[in-house]
Amino acid sequence: MLFKQQALLRQKLFLLGSLAIGSLLYLVARVGSLDRLQPICPIESRLGPPHLPEQIPLRTLQYKRGLLHEIRKGNATKEQIHLHNLVQQLPRAIIIGVRKGGTRALLEMLNLHPAVVKASQEIHFFDNEQNYARGIDWYREKMPFSFPHQITIEKSPAYFITEEVPERIFKMNSSIKLLIIVREPTTRAVSDYTQVLEGKERKNKTYHKFEKLAIDANTCDVNTKYKAVRTSIYTKHLERWLKYFPVEHFHIVDGDRLITDPLPELQLVERFLNLPSRISRYNLYFNATRGFYCLRFNNVFNKCLAGSKGRIHPEVDPSVVAKLRKFFHPFNQKFYQITGRMFNWP
């Protein structure tokens, strides 16, 4: 009887020992695996060089958007700015164009991301001689206040087509990231014309029809002296930028797709900027009345683009449209080849 009790006790002790050893081995393996795990997108790589101090969590940045808004309205004190370690930073990314490609929509949509802060107005520092002569400190002072690890982005579409700008931006920051948003070239040219036409009509001024401006009456060829046409020759302008920046510094955004299905385009930009994915379907909703997507920051604050966006284009002679598309075609093919991005442009 005593022998059976001792054997039973030894069996229980053996089982308990096995369980204890197994648990210990599991914990050792678990800790080891945790040590080896790395973030999918490390903070250093996505938002700044490693010498910068530790980053403010994105959730905190979202909660503090209200403070940045108060600062923009001029309601914050110097003490508040100092307390929260807010700074005015030079942009680490610039939307350089293209005019009427969707630059405003892209900037506003990127501002949904808690790690992005936008310059509200077009600064026109690099393309305006008077502004550029004021120096880099003047430019910095035009930037919004932000937390050190937020990315400041500005947009000035004239940068893309102005000859002096690539070298000037390169001198400021040779590693800056450059965003170019494009639309089908003929559609963009008509949109460009429409904006100018609206401005003329507001001032009760007359303006030529698009066909007369886009086609040279003497030769019946496409009028490359017309700025709206010249701006749509994307490859000509991009080649000038490539003298200073490698192609990897550019990201091409599909402006037509940003209108119809913006989220995939925004996710590509997040990846290009090394940002964690934070913009979701929740942040974008289609407004049937306006005819395009509006922005949802939270349950309280929504925003649509200005009513001037999405203007109705005038009817253009189909033969002129066909001539323009034929003219742009070889330039488009070269643009696809340089950027590595294909578009379904006719």
CSV table of C-alpha atoms in Angstrom, one decimal:
chain,number,residue,atom,x,y,z
A,1,MET,CA,0.0,0.0,0.0
A,2,LEU,CA,2.8,2.4,1.0
A,3,PHE,CA,4.7,1.5,-2.2
A,4,LYS,CA,1.7,2.4,-4.4
A,5,GLN,CA,1.3,5.8,-2.6
A,6,GLN,CA,5.0,6.6,-3.1
A,7,ALA,CA,4.8,5.6,-6.8
A,8,LEU,CA,1.7,7.8,-7.3
A,9,LEU,CA,3.4,10.7,-5.6
A,10,ARG,CA,6.5,10.3,-7.8
A,11,GLN,CA,4.2,10.3,-10.9
A,12,LYS,CA,2.5,13.5,-9.8
A,13,LEU,CA,5.8,15.2,-9.1
A,14,PHE,CA,7.1,14.1,-12.5
A,15,LEU,CA,4.0,15.6,-14.2
A,16,LEU,CA,4.3,18.9,-12.3
A,17,GLY,CA,8.0,19.1,-13.1
A,18,SER,CA,7.3,18.5,-16.8
A,19,LEU,CA,4.7,21.2,-16.8
A,20,ALA,CA,7.0,23.6,-15.0
A,21,ILE,CA,9.9,22.9,-17.4
A,22,GLY,CA,7.6,23.2,-20.4
A,23,SER,CA,6.2,26.6,-19.2
A,24,LEU,CA,9.8,27.8,-18.6
A,25,LEU,CA,10.9,26.8,-22.1
A,26,TYR,CA,7.8,28.5,-23.6
A,27,LEU,CA,8.5,31.7,-21.8
A,28,VAL,CA,12.2,31.7,-22.9
A,29,ALA,CA,11.2,31.0,-26.5
A,30,ARG,CA,8.5,33.7,-26.3
A,31,VAL,CA,10.9,36.4,-24.9
A,32,GLY,CA,13.5,35.5,-27.5
A,33,SER,CA,11.0,35.8,-30.3
A,34,LEU,CA,9.8,39.2,-29.0
A,35,ASP,CA,13.3,40.4,-28.9
A,36,ARG,CA,13.7,39.5,-32.6
A,37,LEU,CA,10.4,41.2,-33.7
A,38,GLN,CA,10.8,44.5,-35.4
A,39,PRO,CA,8.1,47.0,-36.4
A,40,ILE,CA,6.9,46.6,-40.0
A,41,CYS,CA,7.7,50.3,-40.6
A,42,PRO,CA,10.3,51.5,-38.1
A,43,ILE,CA,9.8,55.1,-36.8
A,44,GLU,CA,13.2,56.2,-37.9
A,45,SER,CA,12.7,55.1,-41.5
A,46,ARG,CA,9.2,56.5,-41.9
A,47,LEU,CA,9.4,59.9,-40.4
A,48,GLY,CA,12.9,61.1,-40.2
A,49,PRO,CA,16.6,60.5,-39.7
A,50,PRO,CA,17.7,58.5,-36.7
A,51,HIS,CA,19.4,61.5,-35.0
A,52,LEU,CA,16.0,63.1,-34.2
A,53,PRO,CA,14.5,62.6,-30.7
A,54,GLU,CA,11.8,60.0,-30.0
A,55,GLN,CA,8.6,60.4,-32.0
A,56,ILE,CA,5.3,61.5,-30.6
A,57,PRO,CA,2.8,58.6,-31.0
A,58,LEU,CA,0.4,59.1,-33.9
A,59,ARG,CA,-2.6,58.8,-31.6
A,60,THR,CA,-1.3,61.7,-29.6
A,61,LEU,CA,-0.8,63.7,-32.7
A,62,GLN,CA,-4.4,63.1,-33.6
A,63,TYR,CA,-5.6,64.4,-30.3
A,64,LYS,CA,-3.5,67.5,-30.6
A,65,ARG,CA,-4.7,68.5,-34.0
A,66,GLY,CA,-7.0,71.0,-32.2
A,67,LEU,CA,-3.9,72.8,-30.7
A,68,LEU,CA,-2.3,73.1,-34.2
A,69,HIS,CA,-5.7,74.5,-35.4
A,70,GLU,CA,-5.7,77.1,-32.7
A,71,ILE,CA,-2.1,78.1,-33.5
A,72,ARG,CA,-3.1,78.6,-37.2
A,73,LYS,CA,-5.9,80.9,-36.1
A,74,GLY,CA,-3.4,82.9,-33.9
A,75,ASN,CA,-5.0,81.8,-30.6
A,76,ALA,CA,-2.0,80.0,-29.1
A,77,THR,CA,0.5,81.7,-26.8
A,78,LYS,CA,4.3,81.5,-27.1
A,79,GLU,CA,4.2,79.5,-23.8
A,80,GLN,CA,1.9,76.9,-25.4
A,81,ILE,CA,4.1,76.6,-28.4
A,82,HIS,CA,7.3,76.1,-26.3
A,83,LEU,CA,5.5,73.7,-23.9
A,84,HIS,CA,4.5,71.4,-26.7
A,85,ASN,CA,7.8,71.6,-28.5
A,86,LEU,CA,6.2,72.9,-31.7
A,87,VAL,CA,8.4,74.1,-34.5
A,88,GLN,CA,8.1,75.6,-38.0
A,89,GLN,CA,9.9,73.1,-40.3
A,90,LEU,CA,11.0,73.3,-43.9
A,91,PRO,CA,8.9,70.8,-46.0
A,92,ARG,CA,10.2,67.3,-46.4
A,93,ALA,CA,7.9,66.8,-49.3
A,94,ILE,CA,6.5,69.2,-51.9
A,95,ILE,CA,3.7,68.8,-54.4
A,96,ILE,CA,5.4,70.5,-57.3
A,97,GLY,CA,2.5,70.2,-59.8
A,98,VAL,CA,0.8,69.9,-62.1
A,99,ARG,CA,-1.6,72.8,-62.3
A,100,LYS,CA,-5.2,71.6,-62.6
A,101,GLY,CA,-4.0,68.1,-62.0
A,102,GLY,CA,-5.6,67.9,-58.5
A,103,THR,CA,-2.8,69.4,-56.3
A,104,ARG,CA,-5.3,71.0,-53.8
A,105,ALA,CA,-7.3,67.8,-53.5
A,106,LEU,CA,-4.1,65.8,-52.9
A,107,LEU,CA,-2.8,68.2,-50.3
A,108,GLU,CA,-6.1,68.2,-48.4
A,109,MET,CA,-6.4,64.4,-48.5
A,110,LEU,CA,-2.8,63.9,-47.3
A,111,ASN,CA,-3.6,66.2,-44.4
A,112,LEU,CA,-6.0,63.5,-43.1
A,113,HIS,CA,-2.9,61.7,-42.0
A,114,PRO,CA,-2.0,62.5,-38.4
A,115,ALA,CA,1.7,62.7,-39.2
A,116,VAL,CA,1.2,65.3,-42.0
A,117,VAL,CA,0.9,69.0,-41.6
A,118,LYS,CA,0.1,71.2,-44.7
A,119,ALA,CA,0.9,74.7,-45.6
A,120,SER,CA,-2.5,76.1,-46.3
A,121,GLN,CA,-1.5,78.6,-49.0
A,122,GLU,CA,0.7,78.3,-52.0
A,123,ILE,CA,4.0,79.8,-50.9
A,124,HIS,CA,5.5,80.5,-54.3
A,125,PHE,CA,9.0,80.7,-52.8
A,126,PHE,CA,11.1,79.0,-55.5
A,127,ASP,CA,9.3,80.4,-58.5
A,128,ASN,CA,8.9,84.0,-57.4
A,129,GLU,CA,12.0,86.2,-57.6
A,130,GLN,CA,10.9,88.6,-54.9
A,131,ASN,CA,9.9,85.8,-52.5
A,132,TYR,CA,13.1,83.8,-53.2
A,133,ALA,CA,15.2,86.9,-52.5
A,134,ARG,CA,13.7,87.1,-49.0
A,135,GLY,CA,15.7,83.9,-48.1
A,136,ILE,CA,15.1,80.5,-46.5
A,137,ASP,CA,14.2,81.9,-43.1
A,138,TRP,CA,11.2,83.8,-44.7
A,139,TYR,CA,10.2,80.5,-46.3
A,140,ARG,CA,10.4,78.6,-43.0
A,141,GLU,CA,8.2,81.2,-41.3
A,142,LYS,CA,5.5,80.6,-43.9
A,143,MET,CA,5.3,77.0,-42.7
A,144,PRO,CA,2.7,75.8,-40.1
A,145,PHE,CA,3.7,74.9,-36.6
A,146,SER,CA,4.1,71.1,-36.2
A,147,PHE,CA,5.5,68.5,-33.9
A,148,PRO,CA,9.1,67.6,-34.7
A,149,HIS,CA,8.3,64.3,-36.3
A,150,GLN,CA,5.4,65.4,-38.4
A,151,ILE,CA,6.1,66.0,-42.1
A,152,THR,CA,5.3,69.4,-43.5
A,153,ILE,CA,4.1,69.5,-47.0
A,154,GLU,CA,3.5,72.5,-49.3
A,155,LYS,CA,2.2,72.7,-52.8
A,156,SER,CA,2.9,75.3,-55.5
A,157,PRO,CA,2.0,73.9,-59.0
A,158,ALA,CA,4.0,76.6,-60.8
A,159,TYR,CA,7.2,74.9,-59.5
A,160,PHE,CA,6.9,72.1,-62.0
A,161,ILE,CA,7.1,74.3,-65.1
A,162,THR,CA,9.5,77.1,-63.8
A,163,GLU,CA,13.1,76.6,-65.0
A,164,GLU,CA,14.9,77.9,-62.0
A,165,VAL,CA,13.0,75.9,-59.4
A,166,PRO,CA,14.7,72.4,-59.6
A,167,GLU,CA,18.1,73.8,-58.8
A,168,ARG,CA,16.7,76.0,-56.0
A,169,ILE,CA,14.9,73.2,-54.3
A,170,PHE,CA,18.0,71.0,-54.7
A,171,LYS,CA,20.1,73.6,-52.9
A,172,MET,CA,17.6,73.6,-50.0
A,173,ASN,CA,17.4,69.8,-49.7
A,174,SER,CA,18.8,67.4,-52.1
A,175,SER,CA,17.0,64.4,-50.6
A,176,ILE,CA,13.5,66.0,-50.5
A,177,LYS,CA,10.6,64.0,-51.8
A,178,LEU,CA,8.6,65.4,-54.8
A,179,LEU,CA,5.0,64.7,-55.7
A,180,ILE,CA,3.6,65.2,-59.1
A,181,ILE,CA,-0.1,64.7,-59.8
A,182,VAL,CA,-1.1,64.4,-63.4
A,183,ARG,CA,-4.3,64.0,-65.4
A,184,GLU,CA,-4.9,63.1,-69.1
A,185,PRO,CA,-3.1,66.0,-70.8
A,186,THR,CA,-6.0,67.2,-73.0
A,187,THR,CA,-8.4,67.1,-70.2
A,188,ARG,CA,-6.0,69.0,-68.0
A,189,ALA,CA,-5.5,71.7,-70.7
A,190,VAL,CA,-9.2,72.2,-71.0
A,191,SER,CA,-9.5,72.4,-67.2
A,192,ASP,CA,-6.7,75.0,-67.2
A,193,TYR,CA,-8.6,77.0,-69.9
A,194,THR,CA,-11.8,76.8,-67.9
A,195,GLN,CA,-10.3,78.3,-64.8
A,196,VAL,CA,-8.9,81.2,-66.7
A,197,LEU,CA,-12.2,81.7,-68.6
A,198,GLU,CA,-14.1,81.8,-65.3
A,199,GLY,CA,-11.7,84.5,-64.0
A,200,LYS,CA,-12.2,86.6,-67.2
A,201,GLU,CA,-16.0,86.3,-67.0
A,202,ARG,CA,-16.0,87.5,-63.3
A,203,LYS,CA,-14.3,90.6,-64.5
A,204,ASN,CA,-16.7,91.0,-67.5
A,205,LYS,CA,-13.9,90.4,-69.9
A,206,THR,CA,-14.1,88.4,-73.2
A,207,TYR,CA,-11.8,85.5,-73.9
A,208,HIS,CA,-11.0,83.4,-77.0
A,209,LYS,CA,-12.5,79.9,-77.4
A,210,PHE,CA,-10.3,77.0,-76.4
A,211,GLU,CA,-10.0,75.8,-80.0
A,212,LYS,CA,-8.6,79.2,-81.2
A,213,LEU,CA,-5.9,79.2,-78.5
A,214,ALA,CA,-4.9,75.5,-78.8
A,215,ILE,CA,-4.6,75.4,-82.5
A,216,ASP,CA,-2.4,77.7,-84.6
A,217,ALA,CA,-4.7,79.3,-87.2
A,218,ASN,CA,-1.8,79.7,-89.7
A,219,THR,CA,-0.5,76.2,-89.6
A,220,CYS,CA,-3.5,74.3,-88.2
A,221,ASP,CA,-0.9,72.6,-85.9
A,222,VAL,CA,-1.1,72.4,-82.1
A,223,ASN,CA,-0.1,75.7,-80.6
A,224,THR,CA,2.8,74.9,-78.3
A,225,LYS,CA,3.1,78.6,-77.3
A,226,TYR,CA,-0.2,78.3,-75.5
A,227,LYS,CA,0.7,77.8,-71.9
A,228,ALA,CA,-2.2,75.3,-71.2
A,229,VAL,CA,-0.8,73.1,-74.0
A,230,ARG,CA,2.8,73.5,-73.0
A,231,THR,CA,2.1,72.6,-69.3
A,232,SER,CA,0.6,69.3,-70.4
A,233,ILE,CA,3.8,68.1,-72.1
A,234,TYR,CA,4.9,66.5,-68.8
A,235,THR,CA,8.0,64.8,-70.0
A,236,LYS,CA,9.6,68.1,-71.1
A,237,HIS,CA,9.3,69.5,-67.7
A,238,LEU,CA,10.3,66.3,-65.8
A,239,GLU,CA,13.5,66.0,-67.8
A,240,ARG,CA,14.6,69.3,-66.4
A,241,TRP,CA,14.0,68.1,-62.8
A,242,LEU,CA,15.9,64.9,-63.5
A,243,LYS,CA,19.1,66.9,-64.0
A,244,TYR,CA,19.1,67.5,-60.3
A,245,PHE,CA,17.0,64.6,-58.7
A,246,PRO,CA,17.0,60.9,-59.4
A,247,VAL,CA,13.7,59.4,-60.5
A,248,GLU,CA,13.4,57.7,-57.1
A,249,HIS,CA,12.7,61.1,-55.5
A,250,PHE,CA,9.5,61.5,-57.5
A,251,HIS,CA,6.1,59.9,-57.0
A,252,ILE,CA,3.5,60.3,-59.8
A,253,VAL,CA,-0.1,60.5,-58.6
A,254,ASP,CA,-2.9,59.6,-61.0
A,255,GLY,CA,-5.2,62.7,-60.7
A,256,ASP,CA,-8.0,61.1,-62.6
A,257,ARG,CA,-8.1,58.1,-60.3
A,258,LEU,CA,-7.8,60.5,-57.2
A,259,ILE,CA,-11.3,61.8,-58.3
A,260,THR,CA,-13.0,58.4,-58.8
A,261,ASP,CA,-11.2,56.2,-56.2
A,262,PRO,CA,-8.8,58.2,-54.0
A,263,LEU,CA,-7.8,55.7,-51.3
A,264,PRO,CA,-5.4,53.5,-53.4
A,265,GLU,CA,-3.6,56.6,-54.6
A,266,LEU,CA,-3.3,58.0,-51.1
A,267,GLN,CA,-2.0,54.6,-49.8
A,268,LEU,CA,0.7,54.7,-52.5
A,269,VAL,CA,1.8,58.2,-51.3
A,270,GLU,CA,1.8,57.0,-47.7
A,271,ARG,CA,4.3,54.3,-48.8
A,272,PHE,CA,6.4,56.7,-50.8
A,273,LEU,CA,6.7,59.1,-47.8
A,274,ASN,CA,7.5,56.1,-45.5
A,275,LEU,CA,4.4,56.8,-43.4
A,276,PRO,CA,2.4,54.1,-41.6
A,277,SER,CA,-1.0,53.5,-43.3
A,278,ARG,CA,-3.6,55.7,-41.5
A,279,ILE,CA,-5.9,57.0,-44.1
A,280,SER,CA,-8.9,54.7,-44.6
A,281,ARG,CA,-12.3,54.4,-46.3
A,282,TYR,CA,-13.8,56.0,-43.2
A,283,ASN,CA,-11.9,59.3,-44.0
A,284,LEU,CA,-13.4,59.6,-47.5
A,285,TYR,CA,-17.0,59.7,-48.5
A,286,PHE,CA,-18.6,60.5,-51.9
A,287,ASN,CA,-20.8,63.6,-51.9
A,288,ALA,CA,-23.4,63.0,-54.6
A,289,THR,CA,-24.4,66.7,-54.6
A,290,ARG,CA,-20.8,67.9,-55.2
A,291,GLY,CA,-19.9,65.0,-57.5
A,292,PHE,CA,-16.6,64.1,-55.8
A,293,TYR,CA,-15.1,62.8,-52.5
A,294,CYS,CA,-15.2,64.8,-49.3
A,295,LEU,CA,-13.0,64.3,-46.2
A,296,ARG,CA,-14.0,63.0,-42.8
A,297,PHE,CA,-11.5,63.8,-40.0
A,298,ASN,CA,-13.6,62.4,-37.2
A,299,ASN,CA,-17.3,62.1,-36.1
A,300,VAL,CA,-17.6,65.9,-35.8
A,301,PHE,CA,-15.4,67.5,-38.5
A,302,ASN,CA,-16.0,66.9,-42.2
A,303,LYS,CA,-14.6,69.0,-45.1
A,304,CYS,CA,-15.3,69.3,-48.8
A,305,LEU,CA,-13.2,71.1,-51.3
A,306,ALA,CA,-14.1,74.6,-52.4
A,307,GLY,CA,-17.0,75.0,-54.8
A,308,SER,CA,-14.6,76.2,-57.5
A,309,LYS,CA,-13.3,72.6,-57.8
A,310,GLY,CA,-14.9,70.4,-60.3
A,311,ARG,CA,-15.9,73.2,-62.8
A,312,ILE,CA,-18.0,72.1,-65.8
A,313,HIS,CA,-15.8,72.2,-68.9
A,314,PRO,CA,-17.0,73.9,-72.1
A,315,GLU,CA,-17.7,71.7,-75.1
A,316,VAL,CA,-14.6,71.4,-77.3
A,317,ASP,CA,-14.6,70.5,-81.0
A,318,PRO,CA,-14.0,66.7,-81.2
A,319,SER,CA,-11.5,67.2,-84.0
A,320,VAL,CA,-9.4,69.5,-81.8
A,321,VAL,CA,-9.5,67.0,-79.0
A,322,ALA,CA,-8.4,64.3,-81.4
A,323,LYS,CA,-5.6,66.5,-82.7
A,324,LEU,CA,-4.4,67.3,-79.2
A,325,ARG,CA,-4.4,63.6,-78.1
A,326,LYS,CA,-2.4,62.6,-81.1
A,327,PHE,CA,0.1,65.4,-80.4
A,328,PHE,CA,0.5,64.4,-76.7
A,329,HIS,CA,0.8,60.7,-77.4
A,330,PRO,CA,4.6,60.4,-78.0
A,331,PHE,CA,5.3,62.6,-75.0
A,332,ASN,CA,3.0,60.5,-72.9
A,333,GLN,CA,4.8,57.3,-74.0
A,334,LYS,CA,8.1,58.8,-72.9
A,335,PHE,CA,6.6,59.9,-69.6
A,336,TYR,CA,5.5,56.3,-69.0
A,337,GLN,CA,9.0,55.1,-69.8
A,338,ILE,CA,10.7,57.6,-67.5
A,339,THR,CA,8.4,57.2,-64.5
A,340,GLY,CA,7.6,53.5,-64.8
A,341,ARG,CA,3.9,54.3,-64.3
A,342,MET,CA,1.4,53.6,-67.1
A,343,PHE,CA,-1.9,55.5,-67.6
A,344,ASN,CA,-4.9,54.6,-69.8
A,345,TRP,CA,-4.7,57.9,-71.7
A,346,PRO,CA,-6.0,57.8,-75.3
